[in-house]
Short mmCIF file of C-alpha atoms in Angstrom, two decimals:
data_model
loop_
_atom_site.label_atom_id
_atom_site.label_comp_id
_atom_site.label_asym_id
_atom_site.label_seq_id
_atom_site.Cartn_x
_atom_site.Cartn_y
_atom_site.Cartn_z
CA MET A 21 55.54 175.26 5.30
CA ASN A 22 51.87 174.54 4.87
CA SER A 23 49.87 177.50 3.69
CA ILE A 24 46.24 177.39 4.69
CA LEU A 25 45.21 179.33 1.63
CA ARG A 26 46.35 177.96 -1.68
CA THR A 27 47.00 180.75 -4.12
CA ILE A 28 43.71 181.53 -5.79
CA THR A 29 43.73 182.68 -9.39
CA THR A 30 41.21 185.14 -10.71
CA SER A 31 37.67 183.81 -10.73
CA LEU A 32 35.13 185.08 -13.21
CA LEU A 33 32.24 183.90 -11.09
CA PRO A 34 29.65 186.59 -10.35
CA ARG A 35 30.17 188.38 -7.09
CA THR A 36 27.56 189.66 -4.70
CA VAL A 37 28.77 192.59 -2.67
CA SER A 38 26.75 193.44 0.41
CA VAL A 39 26.97 196.40 2.71
CA THR A 40 29.60 195.74 5.35
CA LYS A 41 28.91 195.92 9.04
CA VAL A 42 31.51 197.27 11.43
CA MET A 43 32.68 194.92 14.17
CA ASP A 44 34.62 195.80 17.26
CA SER A 45 35.33 194.27 20.62
CA SER A 46 31.69 194.63 21.62
CA SER A 47 30.32 192.99 18.46
CA ASN A 48 28.56 189.67 18.60
CA VAL A 49 31.33 187.75 16.84
CA THR A 50 32.07 184.07 17.03
CA THR A 51 34.36 182.93 19.81
CA SER A 52 35.52 179.89 17.86
CA GLY A 53 39.21 179.56 17.20
CA SER A 54 42.28 178.81 19.20
CA GLN A 55 43.07 180.27 22.57
CA ARG A 56 46.05 181.94 20.96
CA LEU A 57 43.81 183.96 18.63
CA LEU A 58 41.50 184.90 21.48
CA ALA A 59 44.47 186.05 23.56
CA LEU A 60 45.84 187.99 20.59
CA ALA A 61 42.52 189.74 20.11
CA GLN A 62 42.49 190.75 23.77
CA HIS A 63 46.06 192.01 23.55
CA LEU A 64 45.47 194.06 20.41
CA ARG A 65 42.32 195.69 21.75
CA LEU A 66 44.54 197.32 24.39
CA TYR A 67 46.86 198.82 21.77
CA LYS A 68 46.65 202.59 21.46
CA PRO A 69 48.26 204.15 18.39
CA PRO A 70 49.96 207.55 18.68
CA PRO A 71 47.42 210.39 18.45
CA PRO A 72 46.79 211.46 14.86
CA PHE A 73 47.26 214.94 13.51
CA PRO A 74 44.12 217.08 13.29
CA GLU A 75 41.83 216.00 10.48
CA ASP A 76 39.06 217.50 8.43
CA VAL A 77 39.87 221.05 9.49
CA LEU A 78 40.41 222.28 5.97
CA GLU A 79 39.19 220.57 2.83
CA GLN A 80 42.06 219.96 0.45
CA SER A 81 42.35 218.26 -2.90
CA ILE A 82 45.13 215.72 -3.28
CA GLU A 83 46.28 213.26 -5.89
CA GLU A 84 44.77 209.80 -5.57
CA GLU A 85 47.17 206.93 -6.04
CA SER A 86 46.29 204.08 -8.39
CA GLY A 87 42.60 204.81 -8.46
CA GLY A 88 42.43 204.81 -4.68
CA LYS A 89 44.16 201.45 -4.24
CA ILE A 90 46.92 201.31 -1.68
CA VAL A 91 50.19 200.55 -3.39
CA SER A 92 53.17 202.83 -3.08
CA GLN A 93 56.92 202.54 -3.36
CA LEU A 94 57.23 204.83 -0.38
CA GLY A 95 55.26 205.15 2.82
CA PHE A 96 56.04 205.84 6.45
CA PRO A 97 54.23 206.15 9.79
CA GLU A 98 52.72 209.57 10.23
CA SER A 99 54.91 210.14 13.30
CA ALA A 100 57.96 209.91 11.00
CA THR A 101 56.92 213.11 9.24
CA MET A 102 57.04 216.72 10.30
CA ILE A 103 53.72 218.40 9.60
CA GLN A 104 53.91 222.09 8.86
CA ASN A 105 50.68 223.82 9.92
CA PRO A 106 48.96 220.58 11.00
CA GLU A 107 45.67 222.44 11.43
CA LYS A 108 45.60 222.81 7.64
CA PHE A 109 46.68 219.27 6.86
CA SER A 110 43.73 217.17 5.73
CA PRO A 111 44.78 214.59 3.13
CA LYS A 112 42.62 212.03 1.40
CA LYS A 113 42.07 208.98 3.58
CA ALA A 114 42.18 205.25 2.93
CA ALA A 115 42.31 202.02 4.92
CA VAL A 116 43.83 198.57 4.43
CA LEU A 117 42.91 195.31 6.14
CA ILE A 118 45.56 193.24 7.90
CA CYS A 119 43.52 190.04 8.19
CA LEU A 120 45.25 187.52 10.47
CA PHE A 121 44.46 183.86 10.99
CA GLU A 122 46.16 180.76 12.34
CA GLY A 123 47.90 178.45 9.87
CA ASP A 124 47.99 174.68 9.99
CA ASP A 125 51.34 174.85 11.76
CA GLY A 126 50.02 177.25 14.38
CA ASP A 127 51.72 180.32 12.90
CA LEU A 128 49.98 183.65 12.36
CA ARG A 129 49.41 184.44 8.71
CA VAL A 130 48.20 187.49 6.81
CA ILE A 131 46.11 187.69 3.63
CA LEU A 132 47.75 189.52 0.73
CA THR A 133 46.81 190.20 -2.87
CA LYS A 134 48.65 190.50 -6.14
CA ARG A 135 47.31 193.30 -8.29
CA SER A 136 46.09 192.55 -11.78
CA SER A 137 48.80 192.65 -14.44
CA LYS A 138 46.35 194.56 -16.64
CA LEU A 139 46.30 197.62 -14.42
CA SER A 140 48.02 200.74 -15.75
CA THR A 141 49.80 201.49 -12.47
CA HIS A 142 51.58 199.20 -10.01
CA SER A 143 50.48 196.18 -12.04
CA GLY A 144 51.42 192.81 -10.54
CA GLU A 145 52.55 194.29 -7.23
CA VAL A 146 51.62 192.89 -3.82
CA SER A 147 49.29 194.86 -1.59
CA LEU A 148 46.94 194.51 1.34
CA PRO A 149 43.22 194.56 0.60
CA GLY A 150 41.97 198.12 0.93
CA GLY A 151 41.19 201.41 -0.71
CA LYS A 152 40.00 204.95 -0.27
CA VAL A 153 37.24 206.03 2.07
CA GLU A 154 33.86 206.32 0.40
CA GLU A 155 30.71 208.13 1.42
CA GLY A 156 28.70 205.91 3.70
CA ASP A 157 31.68 204.24 5.38
CA LYS A 158 31.19 204.45 9.13
CA ASP A 159 34.87 204.30 10.04
CA ASP A 160 38.26 202.93 8.93
CA ALA A 161 37.26 199.36 9.76
CA ASP A 162 34.19 199.72 7.56
CA THR A 163 36.33 200.98 4.67
CA ALA A 164 38.90 198.21 4.97
CA LYS A 165 36.35 195.40 5.21
CA ARG A 166 34.19 196.78 2.40
CA GLU A 167 37.20 196.97 0.10
CA ALA A 168 38.33 193.45 1.06
CA GLU A 169 34.89 192.12 0.20
CA GLU A 170 34.87 193.94 -3.12
CA GLU A 171 38.39 192.83 -4.06
CA ILE A 172 38.62 189.23 -2.84
CA GLY A 173 35.16 188.26 -1.60
CA LEU A 174 36.12 188.26 2.08
CA ASP A 175 32.90 188.15 4.09
CA PRO A 176 33.11 190.99 6.65
CA GLU A 177 30.96 189.21 9.24
CA PRO A 178 33.56 186.69 10.53
CA VAL A 179 36.35 189.29 10.58
CA ASN A 180 36.80 190.51 14.15
CA VAL A 181 38.36 193.97 13.98
CA VAL A 182 40.47 194.44 17.10
CA THR A 183 42.49 197.61 16.54
CA VAL A 184 43.76 200.20 14.09
CA LEU A 185 47.39 201.24 13.79
CA GLU A 186 49.00 204.61 13.37
CA PRO A 187 48.25 206.08 9.93
CA PHE A 188 50.90 205.84 7.23
CA LEU A 189 51.53 208.58 4.69
CA SER A 190 52.28 207.51 1.15
CA LYS A 191 54.58 209.51 -1.09
CA HIS A 192 51.69 211.55 -2.42
CA LEU A 193 50.29 212.13 1.06
CA LEU A 194 47.48 209.63 1.02
CA ARG A 195 46.75 208.84 4.69
CA VAL A 196 46.48 205.05 4.98
CA VAL A 197 45.06 203.53 8.19
CA PRO A 198 45.99 199.87 8.78
CA VAL A 199 43.11 197.93 10.35
CA ILE A 200 43.89 194.63 12.08
CA GLY A 201 41.19 192.00 11.94
CA ILE A 202 41.23 188.37 13.08
CA LEU A 203 39.62 185.54 11.15
CA HIS A 204 39.01 182.86 13.78
CA ASP A 205 37.74 180.26 11.33
CA LYS A 206 39.79 180.15 8.13
CA LYS A 207 37.18 177.96 6.42
CA THR A 208 34.80 180.90 6.23
CA PHE A 209 37.02 182.57 3.61
CA LYS A 210 35.95 181.49 0.12
CA PRO A 211 37.93 183.78 -2.19
CA VAL A 212 36.10 185.26 -5.17
CA LEU A 213 38.36 187.77 -6.88
CA ASN A 214 37.53 190.92 -8.75
CA PRO A 215 39.52 190.31 -11.97
CA ALA A 216 39.70 194.01 -12.76
CA GLU A 217 41.79 194.60 -9.64
CA VAL A 218 43.22 191.36 -8.30
CA GLU A 219 45.15 188.60 -10.06
CA SER A 220 45.63 186.30 -7.09
CA VAL A 221 45.35 186.09 -3.32
CA PHE A 222 47.81 184.34 -1.02
CA ASP A 223 48.89 184.32 2.60
CA ALA A 224 52.28 184.76 4.26
CA PRO A 225 53.59 184.33 7.82
CA LEU A 226 53.37 187.62 9.71
CA GLU A 227 56.56 186.93 11.68
CA MET A 228 58.50 186.97 8.40
CA PHE A 229 58.40 190.77 8.51
CA LEU A 230 60.51 190.83 11.68
CA LYS A 231 63.24 188.53 10.36
CA ASP A 232 66.31 189.29 8.34
CA GLU A 233 65.86 186.17 6.25
CA ASN A 234 64.76 186.58 2.65
CA ARG A 235 64.98 190.35 3.10
CA SER A 236 66.91 192.92 1.13
CA GLN A 237 67.01 196.68 1.29
CA GLU A 238 67.86 199.75 -0.73
CA GLU A 239 69.13 202.97 0.76
CA ARG A 240 67.81 206.04 -0.94
CA GLU A 241 68.08 209.74 -0.33
CA TRP A 242 65.46 212.42 -0.74
CA MET A 243 66.06 216.06 0.03
CA GLY A 244 69.07 215.20 2.17
CA GLU A 245 67.27 212.52 4.18
CA LYS A 246 68.41 208.91 3.86
CA TYR A 247 65.90 206.11 4.27
CA LEU A 248 65.56 202.39 3.61
CA ILE A 249 63.10 200.53 1.43
CA HIS A 250 62.65 196.90 2.51
CA PHE A 251 61.99 193.98 0.17
CA PHE A 252 60.74 190.57 1.32
CA ASP A 253 60.89 187.53 -0.98
CA TYR A 254 58.23 184.94 -0.30
CA ILE A 255 57.68 181.59 -2.04
CA ASP A 256 54.33 179.95 -1.35
CA ILE A 257 53.38 176.27 -1.27
CA GLU A 258 52.91 176.25 -5.03
CA GLN A 259 56.41 177.66 -5.50
CA LYS A 260 55.07 180.99 -6.68
CA ASN A 261 57.33 183.90 -5.82
CA TYR A 262 56.05 187.19 -4.42
CA LEU A 263 57.99 190.37 -3.67
CA ILE A 264 56.51 192.39 -0.81
CA TRP A 265 57.99 195.86 -0.45
CA GLY A 266 57.37 199.59 -0.09
CA LEU A 267 54.32 200.79 1.80
CA THR A 268 52.91 197.27 2.19
CA ALA A 269 56.14 195.99 3.73
CA GLY A 270 56.36 199.00 6.03
CA ILE A 271 52.83 198.46 7.35
CA LEU A 272 53.46 194.75 7.93
CA ILE A 273 56.73 195.43 9.76
CA ARG A 274 54.86 197.71 12.13
CA ALA A 275 51.98 195.27 12.56
CA ALA A 276 54.31 192.35 13.27
CA SER A 277 56.23 194.43 15.82
CA ILE A 278 53.01 195.14 17.70
CA VAL A 279 51.62 191.60 17.48
CA TYR A 280 54.87 189.90 18.57
CA LYS A 281 55.86 192.72 20.94
CA ARG A 282 59.39 193.03 19.64
CA PRO A 283 61.25 195.16 17.08
CA PRO A 284 62.47 193.78 13.75
CA ALA A 285 65.91 192.18 13.51
CA PHE A 286 67.00 194.98 11.18
CA VAL A 287 67.03 198.76 11.12
CA GLU A 288 63.92 200.32 9.63
CA GLN A 289 65.51 203.76 9.13
CA ASN A 290 62.47 205.92 8.63
CA PRO A 291 63.29 209.50 7.57
CA LYS A 292 61.91 212.76 8.88
CA PHE A 293 60.25 214.03 5.74
CA LYS A 294 58.59 217.42 5.72
CA VAL A 295 55.00 217.68 4.63
CA PRO A 296 54.10 220.84 2.67
CA GLN A 297 52.26 223.64 4.42
CA VAL A 298 49.44 223.47 1.89
CA VAL A 299 48.33 220.20 0.39
CA SER A 300 47.38 220.20 -3.29
CA LYS A 301 46.98 217.62 -6.02
CA ASP A 302 50.68 217.96 -6.85
CA SER A 303 51.92 217.67 -3.28
CA SER A 304 54.32 214.97 -2.16
CA MET A 305 56.74 214.42 0.70
CA THR A 306 59.93 216.43 0.36
#
């Protein structure tokens, strides 16, 4: 399998971070790229995620995970949770970027990162570029693209944001919005990594997250509810091994299901966790 992005190790080159600019279907983006990517963009713009629960009704404080970076052993679509008093549920928000492009073999691939091994939490784990919402972000797409630029030097201009997916809730009730963007010209991505956060960047085939190959699972139980955690083993062109699991795997399973318009070849088994009536810094799914 030919990967279009060779794994990039941390660069200490200076980085220039500019203010990101939100793009949507009406933006003046390039129309270069294959017909398949153009058709995919059109298809995804028609996708409508389930309606979210009420937001911003009541200010709450809540624990931030990993300094606002989106890595969690546990995370499920918001529709898989039962919100008690949804009018009072207003968790911290974050966004991740699912950046898709076409590989040399014509397959759809997604950009992923490996967190720095020097980090105190979730060190060395695989995640999507992204982070918490900051003041000045216009929307979820703005957050996701800004974070991707800060983490891996991904220029936001060529990334054509086509849709957002249903929010996911992490174990500590961080609301994570997956943003799907399409990179029509892979050559525009010149990775420059933030060594404080990212050790390497690589890409993997999106369809992998619908297949039973190279996948394992663990059944766990929490408060009487059984659920599955999925693990995907991926070996890149340089024979480097990556384990993609937890919240990141769950988001990519959902994204692949929507892109390819079919369910995974395995049972996801999402539980019906109950969210506390009042969200505090110590709150988590029960």
